[in-house]
C-alpha positions as a printed Julia matrix, in Angstrom:
186×3 Matrix{Float64}:
 57.82  45.06  166.8
 60.15  42.07  166.86
 60.67  40.4   170.23
 63.24  37.66  170.87
 63.26  35.46  173.99
 59.8   36.82  174.91
 58.31  36.5   178.36
 56.1   33.43  178.64
 54.36  32.92  181.92
 51.18  32.03  183.73
 48.35  34.34  182.64
 45.5   32.73  184.55
 43.89  29.45  185.49
 40.81  28.0   183.83
 38.21  25.51  185.05
 39.44  21.93  185.15
 37.71  18.62  185.87
 40.97  17.09  187.11
 42.79  19.96  188.83
 41.03  21.78  191.71
 43.32  24.8   191.21
 42.38  24.91  187.52
 44.46  24.32  184.39
 47.28  26.77  183.88
 46.98  29.13  180.9
 50.37  30.43  179.85
 51.26  32.91  177.19
 52.76  36.19  176.16
 51.78  39.77  176.9
 48.97  41.09  174.71
 47.43  44.5   174.16
 44.17  45.4   172.42
 45.97  47.75  169.98
 48.43  45.1   168.78
 48.1   41.79  166.93
 50.59  39.24  168.24
 52.0   36.46  166.06
 54.0   33.49  167.31
 54.19  29.76  166.82
 51.98  27.94  169.3
 53.92  25.65  171.65
 53.61  21.94  170.95
 54.77  20.94  174.44
 55.96  22.26  177.79
 59.53  22.87  176.59
 58.56  24.37  173.22
 57.89  27.99  174.11
 58.26  30.39  171.19
 61.53  32.28  171.11
 60.24  34.98  168.74
 57.08  37.05  168.6
 56.03  39.78  166.26
 53.58  42.49  167.21
 51.79  44.4   164.44
 49.83  47.53  165.33
 46.19  47.38  164.32
 46.63  50.58  162.28
 48.31  48.28  159.75
 45.31  45.91  159.58
 44.45  47.19  156.07
 47.73  45.62  154.9
 46.3   42.22  155.94
 49.24  40.95  158.05
 49.52  37.18  157.76
 51.63  34.81  159.86
 53.25  32.55  157.23
 53.62  29.14  158.87
 53.26  27.66  155.38
 56.77  28.99  154.66
 58.4   28.88  158.11
 56.96  26.91  161.01
 59.74  27.23  163.58
 59.76  28.41  167.19
 62.77  30.63  166.47
 61.32  32.57  163.52
 58.19  34.49  162.63
 57.61  35.36  158.98
 54.79  37.78  158.27
 53.48  39.02  154.95
 51.71  42.33  154.54
 50.23  43.58  151.29
 51.54  46.87  149.97
 50.64  49.17  147.12
 49.31  47.32  144.09
 48.75  44.23  146.26
 52.51  43.64  146.4
 53.51  41.11  149.09
 55.99  42.46  151.64
 57.75  39.84  153.78
 59.28  40.51  157.2
 61.27  37.96  159.23
 61.94  38.0   162.98
 64.79  35.66  164.0
 66.26  34.3   167.22
 69.23  32.06  166.63
 70.53  30.28  169.72
 74.17  29.55  170.53
 73.96  26.45  168.3
 72.96  28.7   165.34
 69.74  26.72  164.92
 67.82  29.39  163.01
 70.77  30.35  160.81
 71.29  26.7   159.85
 67.57  26.31  159.13
 67.6   29.4   156.9
 70.69  28.12  155.1
 69.03  24.74  154.47
 65.69  26.25  153.31
 66.67  29.47  151.54
 65.42  28.22  148.17
 61.81  28.08  149.39
 61.75  31.54  150.99
 60.58  34.76  149.32
 62.56  37.97  148.91
 62.34  39.86  152.2
 61.84  43.51  153.1
 63.54  43.04  156.46
 65.16  40.29  158.52
 66.12  41.26  162.05
 66.68  39.77  165.45
 69.11  38.22  167.87
 71.45  36.11  165.74
 73.99  35.25  168.47
 76.6   35.28  165.73
 79.96  37.03  165.93
 81.75  38.55  162.98
 84.28  41.3   162.37
 81.9   42.49  159.62
 79.47  43.89  162.2
 81.38  43.82  165.48
 84.39  46.14  165.79
 85.71  44.18  168.79
 89.17  42.78  167.93
 88.19  39.41  169.49
 86.18  38.63  166.35
 88.82  38.9   163.62
 88.84  35.27  162.44
 86.59  33.68  159.82
 83.21  32.59  161.14
 81.58  30.19  158.67
 78.16  30.65  160.32
 78.38  34.43  159.76
 79.4   33.77  156.15
 76.39  31.47  155.72
 74.12  34.14  157.23
 75.43  36.76  154.8
 74.95  34.35  151.86
 71.38  33.55  152.93
 70.61  37.26  153.3
 71.96  37.98  149.81
 69.8   35.2   148.36
 66.79  36.79  150.09
 67.66  40.22  148.62
 69.15  41.65  151.8
 72.41  42.95  153.24
 73.4   43.68  156.82
 72.62  47.22  157.91
 75.57  48.84  159.63
 75.78  52.19  161.35
 78.74  54.39  160.46
 79.86  54.06  164.07
 79.25  50.47  165.12
 78.3   50.0   168.74
 77.32  46.99  170.84
 73.72  45.83  170.62
 73.92  43.39  173.54
 75.1   44.2   177.05
 75.38  41.03  179.16
 73.86  41.1   182.64
 76.65  38.95  184.06
 79.57  40.98  185.32
 82.88  40.68  183.49
 81.34  39.85  180.09
 81.98  42.26  177.25
 79.25  43.99  175.23
 78.96  42.72  171.66
 77.06  43.04  168.39
 74.72  40.06  167.97
 71.42  41.83  167.26
 71.32  42.52  163.54
 69.06  43.98  160.88
 69.21  43.06  157.21
 67.57  45.43  154.7
 67.06  45.35  150.91
 70.28  45.68  148.91
 68.87  48.5   146.82
């Protein structure tokens, strides 16, 4: 399961020599049947914006969180080992309104492996995936995303009838397609 903008809150308090209430322990929801993978925060304002949950039934595929390839709060790359010990790479992405993750992928595509799946909240508008007539112009960030995906062996997966994937909570805002999945070209 890929989660973007995951909940991150106080889980409990632990014993502290300096704080009578105890030190706060914050984190994400966990469950005994699922392995959770995310980049550990390096500070108070560095909460992970992506998490990947892998069910323990897949433990025989040896899921590995690949911080050696991507160590970014907005992306989680995992490798699982398939038939014949073939590595299978899966990427969970959250790209903010500044396109941070898309720009990072564009700058580092040459060091990334071919992927089985790249999915997430890309916050990127394009007429290629969004039928809304507001998005008819050229979006260079969307073009970069498509180029990166092609270099990683992927193409955007589109339903025959495209529908919004994001419905804003704020009244008056239009639904849009910003949550995308890229799958192998073949």
